[in-house]
Coordinates of C-alpha atoms and ligand atoms in Angstrom, one line a residue:
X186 CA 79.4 95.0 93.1
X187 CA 80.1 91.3 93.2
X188 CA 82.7 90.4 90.9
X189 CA 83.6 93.6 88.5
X190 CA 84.3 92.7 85.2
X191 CA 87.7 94.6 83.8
X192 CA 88.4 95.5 80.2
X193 CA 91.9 95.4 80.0
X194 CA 94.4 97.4 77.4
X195 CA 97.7 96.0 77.2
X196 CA 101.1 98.3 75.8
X197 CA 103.4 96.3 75.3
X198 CA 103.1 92.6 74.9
X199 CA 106.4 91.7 76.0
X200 CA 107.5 88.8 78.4
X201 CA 106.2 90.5 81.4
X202 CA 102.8 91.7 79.6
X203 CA 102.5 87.5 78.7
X204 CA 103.1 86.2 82.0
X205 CA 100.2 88.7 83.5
X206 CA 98.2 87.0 80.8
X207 CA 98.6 83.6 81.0
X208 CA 98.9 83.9 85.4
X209 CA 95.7 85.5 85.3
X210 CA 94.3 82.1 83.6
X211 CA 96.4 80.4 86.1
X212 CA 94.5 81.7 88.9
X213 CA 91.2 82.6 87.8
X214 CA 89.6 80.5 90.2
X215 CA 91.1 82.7 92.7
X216 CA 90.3 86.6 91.8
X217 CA 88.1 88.5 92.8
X218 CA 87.9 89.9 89.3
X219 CA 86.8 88.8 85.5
X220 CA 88.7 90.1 82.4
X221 CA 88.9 90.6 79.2
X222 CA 91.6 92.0 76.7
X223 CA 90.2 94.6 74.5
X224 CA 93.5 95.8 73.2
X225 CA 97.3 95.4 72.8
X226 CA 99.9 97.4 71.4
X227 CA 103.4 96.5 70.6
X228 CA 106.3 98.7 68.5
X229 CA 107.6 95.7 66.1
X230 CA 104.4 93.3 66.5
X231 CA 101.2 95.5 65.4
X232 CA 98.3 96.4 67.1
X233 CA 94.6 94.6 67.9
X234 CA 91.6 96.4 69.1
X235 CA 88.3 94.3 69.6
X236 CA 86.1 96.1 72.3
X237 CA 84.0 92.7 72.6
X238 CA 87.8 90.8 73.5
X239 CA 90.8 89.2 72.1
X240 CA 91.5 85.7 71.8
X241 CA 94.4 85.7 74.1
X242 CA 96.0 82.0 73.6
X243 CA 96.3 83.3 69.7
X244 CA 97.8 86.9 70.8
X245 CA 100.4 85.0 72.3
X246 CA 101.0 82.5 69.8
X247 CA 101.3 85.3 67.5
X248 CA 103.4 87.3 69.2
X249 CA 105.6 84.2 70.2
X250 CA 105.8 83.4 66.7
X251 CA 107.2 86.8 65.3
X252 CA 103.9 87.6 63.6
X253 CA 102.4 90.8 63.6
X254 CA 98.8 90.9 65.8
X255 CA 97.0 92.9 63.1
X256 CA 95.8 89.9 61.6
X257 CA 93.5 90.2 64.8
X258 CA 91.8 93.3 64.1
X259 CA 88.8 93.6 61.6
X260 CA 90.4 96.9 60.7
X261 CA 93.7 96.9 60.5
X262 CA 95.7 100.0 60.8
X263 CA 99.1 101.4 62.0
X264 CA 98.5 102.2 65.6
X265 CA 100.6 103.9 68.3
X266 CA 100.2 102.8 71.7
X267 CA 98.3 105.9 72.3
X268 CA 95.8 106.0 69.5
X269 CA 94.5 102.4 71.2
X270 CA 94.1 103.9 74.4
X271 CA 92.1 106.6 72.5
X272 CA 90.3 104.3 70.4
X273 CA 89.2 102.2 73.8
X274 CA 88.6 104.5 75.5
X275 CA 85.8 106.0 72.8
X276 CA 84.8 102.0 72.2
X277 CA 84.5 101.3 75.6
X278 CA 83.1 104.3 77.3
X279 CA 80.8 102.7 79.8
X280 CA 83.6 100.8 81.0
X281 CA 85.8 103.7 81.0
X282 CA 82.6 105.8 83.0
X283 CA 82.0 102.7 85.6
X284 CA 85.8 102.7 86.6
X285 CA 86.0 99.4 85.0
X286 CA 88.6 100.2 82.3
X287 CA 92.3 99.1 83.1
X288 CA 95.4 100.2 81.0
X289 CA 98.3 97.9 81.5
X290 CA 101.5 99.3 80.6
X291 CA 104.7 97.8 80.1
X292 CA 106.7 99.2 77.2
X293 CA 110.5 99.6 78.0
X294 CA 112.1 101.8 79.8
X295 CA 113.2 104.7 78.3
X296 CA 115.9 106.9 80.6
X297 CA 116.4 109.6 78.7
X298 CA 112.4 111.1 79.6
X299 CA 110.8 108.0 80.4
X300 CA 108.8 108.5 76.8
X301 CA 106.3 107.1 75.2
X302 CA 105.3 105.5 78.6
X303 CA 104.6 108.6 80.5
X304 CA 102.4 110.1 77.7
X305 CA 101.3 106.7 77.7
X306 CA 100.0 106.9 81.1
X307 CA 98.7 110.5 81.1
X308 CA 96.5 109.5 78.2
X309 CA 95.0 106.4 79.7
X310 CA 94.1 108.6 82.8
X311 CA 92.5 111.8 80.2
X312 CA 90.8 108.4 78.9
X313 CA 89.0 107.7 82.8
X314 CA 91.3 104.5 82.8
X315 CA 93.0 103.3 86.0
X316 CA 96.3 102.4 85.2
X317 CA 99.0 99.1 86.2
X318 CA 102.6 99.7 84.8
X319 CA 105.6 97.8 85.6
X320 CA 107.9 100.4 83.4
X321 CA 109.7 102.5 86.3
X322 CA 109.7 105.4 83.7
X323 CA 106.2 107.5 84.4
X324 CA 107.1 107.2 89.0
X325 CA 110.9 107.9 88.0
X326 CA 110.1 111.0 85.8
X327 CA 106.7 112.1 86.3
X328 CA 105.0 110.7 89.2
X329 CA 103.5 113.7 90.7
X330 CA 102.1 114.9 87.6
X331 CA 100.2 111.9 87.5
X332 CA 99.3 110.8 90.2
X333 CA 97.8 114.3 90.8
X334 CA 96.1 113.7 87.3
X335 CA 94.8 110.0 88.5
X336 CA 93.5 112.0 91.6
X337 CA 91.3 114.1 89.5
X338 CA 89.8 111.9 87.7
X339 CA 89.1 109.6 90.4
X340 CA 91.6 106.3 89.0
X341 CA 94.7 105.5 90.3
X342 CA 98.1 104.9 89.0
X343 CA 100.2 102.2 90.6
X344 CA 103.7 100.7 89.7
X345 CA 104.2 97.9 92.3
X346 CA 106.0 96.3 89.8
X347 CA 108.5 99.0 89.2
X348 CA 111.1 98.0 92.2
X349 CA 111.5 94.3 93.3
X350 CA 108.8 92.8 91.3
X351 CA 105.4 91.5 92.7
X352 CA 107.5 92.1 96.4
X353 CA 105.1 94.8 98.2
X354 CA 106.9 98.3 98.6
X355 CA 104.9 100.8 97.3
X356 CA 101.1 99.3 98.4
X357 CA 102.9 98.2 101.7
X358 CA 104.0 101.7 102.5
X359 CA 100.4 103.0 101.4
X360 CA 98.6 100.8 103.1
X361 CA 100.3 99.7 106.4
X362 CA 102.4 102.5 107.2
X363 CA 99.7 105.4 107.6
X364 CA 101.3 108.6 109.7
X365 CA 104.8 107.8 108.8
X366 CA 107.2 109.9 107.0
X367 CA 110.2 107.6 105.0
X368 CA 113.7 109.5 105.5
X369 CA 116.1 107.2 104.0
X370 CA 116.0 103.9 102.2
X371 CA 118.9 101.8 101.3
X372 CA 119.0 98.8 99.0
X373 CA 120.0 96.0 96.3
X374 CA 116.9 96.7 93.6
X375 CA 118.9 95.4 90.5
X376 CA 118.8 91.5 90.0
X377 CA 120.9 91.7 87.2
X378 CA 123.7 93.1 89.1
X379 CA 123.6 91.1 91.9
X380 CA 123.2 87.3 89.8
X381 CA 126.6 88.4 87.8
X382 CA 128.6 89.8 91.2
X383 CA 127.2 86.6 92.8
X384 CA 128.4 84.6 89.9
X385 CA 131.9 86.8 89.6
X386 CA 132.6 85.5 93.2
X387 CA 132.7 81.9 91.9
X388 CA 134.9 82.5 89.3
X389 CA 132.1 83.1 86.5
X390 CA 132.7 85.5 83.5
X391 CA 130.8 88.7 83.2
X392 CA 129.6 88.4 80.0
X393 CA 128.5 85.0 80.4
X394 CA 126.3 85.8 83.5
X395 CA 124.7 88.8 81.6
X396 CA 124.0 86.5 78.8
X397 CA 122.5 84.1 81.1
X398 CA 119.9 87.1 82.7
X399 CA 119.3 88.2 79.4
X400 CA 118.3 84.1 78.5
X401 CA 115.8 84.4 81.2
X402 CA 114.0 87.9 80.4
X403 CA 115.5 89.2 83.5
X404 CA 117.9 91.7 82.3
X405 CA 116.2 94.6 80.6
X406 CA 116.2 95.0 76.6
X407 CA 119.3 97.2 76.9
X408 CA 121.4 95.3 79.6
X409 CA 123.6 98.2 79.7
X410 CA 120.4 100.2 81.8
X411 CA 121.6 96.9 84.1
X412 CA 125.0 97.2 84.3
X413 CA 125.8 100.9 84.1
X414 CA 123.5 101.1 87.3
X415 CA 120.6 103.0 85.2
X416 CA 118.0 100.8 85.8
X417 CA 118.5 101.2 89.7
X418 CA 118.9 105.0 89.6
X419 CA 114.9 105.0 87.8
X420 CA 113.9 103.2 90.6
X421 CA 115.5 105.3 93.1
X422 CA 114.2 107.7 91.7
X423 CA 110.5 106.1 91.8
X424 CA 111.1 105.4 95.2
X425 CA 112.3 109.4 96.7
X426 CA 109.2 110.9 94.4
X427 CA 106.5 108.2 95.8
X428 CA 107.6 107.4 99.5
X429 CA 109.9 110.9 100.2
X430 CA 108.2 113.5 98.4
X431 CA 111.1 114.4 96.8
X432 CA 110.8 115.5 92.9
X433 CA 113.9 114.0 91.1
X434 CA 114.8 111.9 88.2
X435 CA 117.0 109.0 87.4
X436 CA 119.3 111.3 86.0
X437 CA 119.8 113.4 89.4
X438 CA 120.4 110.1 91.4
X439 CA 124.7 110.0 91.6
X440 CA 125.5 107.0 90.2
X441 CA 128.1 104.3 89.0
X442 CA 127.5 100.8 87.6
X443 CA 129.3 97.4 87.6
X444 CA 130.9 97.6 84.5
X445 CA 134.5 98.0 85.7
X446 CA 134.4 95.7 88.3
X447 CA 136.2 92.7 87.9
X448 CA 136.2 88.9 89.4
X449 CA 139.5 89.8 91.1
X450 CA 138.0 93.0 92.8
X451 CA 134.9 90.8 94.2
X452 CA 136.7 87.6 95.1
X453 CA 139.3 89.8 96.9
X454 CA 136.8 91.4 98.8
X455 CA 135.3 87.5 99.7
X456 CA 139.0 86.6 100.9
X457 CA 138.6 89.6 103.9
X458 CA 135.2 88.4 104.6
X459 CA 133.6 91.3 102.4
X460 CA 131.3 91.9 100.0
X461 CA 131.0 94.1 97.0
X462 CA 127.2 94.8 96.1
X463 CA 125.5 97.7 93.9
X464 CA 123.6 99.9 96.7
X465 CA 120.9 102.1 95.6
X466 CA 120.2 104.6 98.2
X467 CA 118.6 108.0 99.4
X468 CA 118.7 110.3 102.7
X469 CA 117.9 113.7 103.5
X470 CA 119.5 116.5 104.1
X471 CA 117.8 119.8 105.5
X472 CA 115.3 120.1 102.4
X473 CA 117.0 118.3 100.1
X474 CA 117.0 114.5 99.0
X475 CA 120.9 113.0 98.1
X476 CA 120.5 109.9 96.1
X477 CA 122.8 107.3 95.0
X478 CA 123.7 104.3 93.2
X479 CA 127.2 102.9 93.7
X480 CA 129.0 99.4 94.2
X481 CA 129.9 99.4 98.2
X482 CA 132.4 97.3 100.0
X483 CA 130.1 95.9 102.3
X484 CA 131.3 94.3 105.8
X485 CA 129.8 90.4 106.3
X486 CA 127.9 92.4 109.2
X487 CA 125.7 94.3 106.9
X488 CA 122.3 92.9 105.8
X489 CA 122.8 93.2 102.4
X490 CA 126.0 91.3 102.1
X491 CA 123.8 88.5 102.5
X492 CA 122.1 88.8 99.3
X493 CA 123.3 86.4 96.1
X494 CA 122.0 85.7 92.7
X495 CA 118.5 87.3 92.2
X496 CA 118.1 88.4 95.8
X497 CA 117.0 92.0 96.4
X498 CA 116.5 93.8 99.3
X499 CA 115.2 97.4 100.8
X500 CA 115.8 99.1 104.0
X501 CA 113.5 101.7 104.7
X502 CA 114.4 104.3 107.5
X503 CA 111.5 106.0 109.1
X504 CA 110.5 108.1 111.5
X505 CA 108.1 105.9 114.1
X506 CA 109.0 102.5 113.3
X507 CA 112.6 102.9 112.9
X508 CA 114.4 100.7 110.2
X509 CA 111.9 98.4 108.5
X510 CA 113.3 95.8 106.0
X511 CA 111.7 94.4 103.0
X512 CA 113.6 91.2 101.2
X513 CA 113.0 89.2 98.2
X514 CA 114.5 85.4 97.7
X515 CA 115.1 85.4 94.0
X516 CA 112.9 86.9 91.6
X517 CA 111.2 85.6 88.5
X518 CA 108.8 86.8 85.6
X519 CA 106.0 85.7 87.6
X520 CA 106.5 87.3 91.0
X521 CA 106.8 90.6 88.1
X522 CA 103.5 89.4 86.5
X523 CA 102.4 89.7 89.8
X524 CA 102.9 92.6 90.8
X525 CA 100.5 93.7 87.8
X526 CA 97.9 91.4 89.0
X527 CA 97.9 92.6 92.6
X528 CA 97.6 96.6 91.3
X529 CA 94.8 95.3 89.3
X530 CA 92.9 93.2 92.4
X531 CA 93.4 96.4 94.4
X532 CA 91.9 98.2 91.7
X533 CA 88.8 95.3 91.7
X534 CA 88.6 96.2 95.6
X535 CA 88.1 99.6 95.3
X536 CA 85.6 99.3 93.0
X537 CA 83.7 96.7 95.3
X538 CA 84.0 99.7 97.8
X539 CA 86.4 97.5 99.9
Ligands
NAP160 N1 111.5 91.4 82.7 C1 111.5 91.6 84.0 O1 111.9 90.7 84.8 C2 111.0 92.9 84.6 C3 111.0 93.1 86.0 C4 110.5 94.3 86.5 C5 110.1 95.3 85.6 N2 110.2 95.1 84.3 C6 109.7 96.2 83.4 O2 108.6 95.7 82.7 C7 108.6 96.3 81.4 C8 108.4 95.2 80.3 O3 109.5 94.3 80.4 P1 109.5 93.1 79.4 O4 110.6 92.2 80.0 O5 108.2 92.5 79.2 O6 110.1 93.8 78.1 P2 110.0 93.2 76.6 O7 109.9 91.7 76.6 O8 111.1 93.9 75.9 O9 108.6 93.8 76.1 C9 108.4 95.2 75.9 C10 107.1 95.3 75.1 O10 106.8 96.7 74.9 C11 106.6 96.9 73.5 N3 106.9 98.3 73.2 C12 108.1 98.9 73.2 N4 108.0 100.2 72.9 C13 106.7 100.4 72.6 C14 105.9 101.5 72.2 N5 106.5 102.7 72.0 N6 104.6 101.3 72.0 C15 104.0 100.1 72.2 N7 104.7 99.0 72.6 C16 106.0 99.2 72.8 C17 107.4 95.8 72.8 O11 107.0 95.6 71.5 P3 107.9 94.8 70.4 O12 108.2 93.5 71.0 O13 107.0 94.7 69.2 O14 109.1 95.7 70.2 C18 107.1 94.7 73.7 O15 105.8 94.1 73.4 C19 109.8 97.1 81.2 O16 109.6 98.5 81.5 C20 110.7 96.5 82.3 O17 111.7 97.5 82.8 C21 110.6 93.9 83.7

């Protein structure tokens, strides 16, 4: 196959799902794919399905504009975000059959059972779709019940875009690190937290450095998933069920936010040369996988007192190449956005045979 043609489904049409969008256009000249949308889903902005594809500069105009995207659909209808997969997956069932058909999710996260998002997910796959999320719900609660699914029906299910954006983790693990066995990882994975310690050290306010990640779409809809260290535990726990083997959720990772922390606790710890940072982290113990997320005092020694603002960073400790260090400068929408459209030009690969 020379270029494959994807039909894309998109729920959630949020800031990320937009920024996939309109970087796809971007760099069209540069895939090694085509696309079209043949359906979006949103919770307050309706639903569109059009199996021939959706005027995307309208969608987003639409959307932007606090309208509802039914006035897209020749037949309206109330729609959840499964009932379009199933619909698409009927309308497009050659697609579907060739491997072609590409369900993008990105609803938010959910931490109580990562819901609708996993059942999301599992129904995309029932539906022969391969699927892209950047929600860190369906790896943090149910990743080996789907991948196992995506394995059976020949698709795959990746998440790059679950911990440190477009950054590779996951697909770098997969596909550079064959034969080796991850015992440990140790890392800043929450922008939010580290822009407002960053910004606490120069004398900033809390609330006014949350306000400012929520401004930019970086913090999540519920900034207390940022700040109460949530966010990181889900993709701890994304991390331990898809590099370790463990089988955990976010709610077995031990963990405590940045909430209580004040500017006098992290300027204090800058006047003895110190750093306080929230460190997600994991290590084994005989059969069992301890996972936490905690502010540390870090010395000026350690790698990760290095990071400020938007930095993140992930230490991975394994068992033939010893400690192996991943880092991202600053993070963005796009480098998110990103990460979908490298899961879906790995997807175009594999269906060129590459
Ligand atoms: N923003 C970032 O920098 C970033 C970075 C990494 C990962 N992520 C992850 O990416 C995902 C999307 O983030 P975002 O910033 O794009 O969020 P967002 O702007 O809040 O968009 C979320 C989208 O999901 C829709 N939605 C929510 N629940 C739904 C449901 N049950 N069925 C169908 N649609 C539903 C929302 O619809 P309505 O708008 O109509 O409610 C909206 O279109 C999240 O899981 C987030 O954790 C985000």
């Amino acid at each position: 196959m020379s270029r494959p043609d994807l039909t894309l489904v998109l729920i959630g049409f949020g800031k990320v799902a937009r920024r996939f969008v309109t970087l796809l256009a971007e760099t069209a000249e540069r895939l090694d794919f085509s696309w079209k949308v043949a359906g979006i889903s949103t919770r307050h902005h309706g639903s569109v399905v059009a199996a021939s594809g959706i005027d995307m500069q309208r969608a987003i105009g639409i959307v932007e504009s606090r309208q509802s995207l039914d006035r897209l659909d020749e037949a309206p209808c109330e729609r959840r975000g499964i009932d379009v997969i199933r619909q698409l997956a009927d309308a497009c069932a050659d697609d579907a059959a060739e491997g072609r058909l590409v369900c993008i999710e990105t609803t938010v996260l959910d931490i109580d059972r990562g819901e609708p998002a996993v059942s999301h997910v599992r129904a995309a796959l029932e539906g022969q779709a391969h699927v892209v999320t950047a929600n860190k719900g369906p790896a943090a609660f149910a990743y080996h019940e789907l991948e196992a699914l995506a394995e059976s029906v020949d698709r795959v299910f990746l998440f790059e875009g679950a911990v440190m954006d477009g950054v590779p983790v996951f697909n770098l693990v997969r596909d550079t690190m064959p034969a080796i066995a991850i015992d440990g990882f140790r890392g800043v994975i929450n922008a939010t937290c580290n822009f407002i310690l960053s910004e606490l050290e120069c004398g900033k306010e809390f609330d006014r450095a949350l306000a400012e990640m929520q401004a930019r779409g970086i913090a999540e809809a519920d900034p207390s998933l940022d700040i109460d260290g949530w966010d990181a535990a889900a993709k701890t726990a994304a991390l331990v069920n898809a590099m370790m083997g463990g089988v955990i959720t976010p709610h077995y990772v031990q963990r405590t936010g940045i909430r209580d922390l004040t500017g006098l606790d992290v300027r204090e710890a800058r006047g003895r040369n110190k750093r306080i940072r929230l460190v997600a982290s994991a290590s084994r113990h005989g059969g069992r996988v301890q996972a936490r997320v905690e502010p540390e005092l870090l010395d000026h020694t350690d790698p990760l007192a290095g990071l400020v603002d938007l930095d993140n960073a992930l230490y991975l400790t394994t068992d033939l190449l010893g400690e192996v260090g991943i880092v991202q400068r600053g993070g963005n929408l796009t480098q998110t956005a990103y990460a979908l459209l490298s899961d879906v030009s790995r997807i175009s690969q594999r269906l060129k045979g590459l």
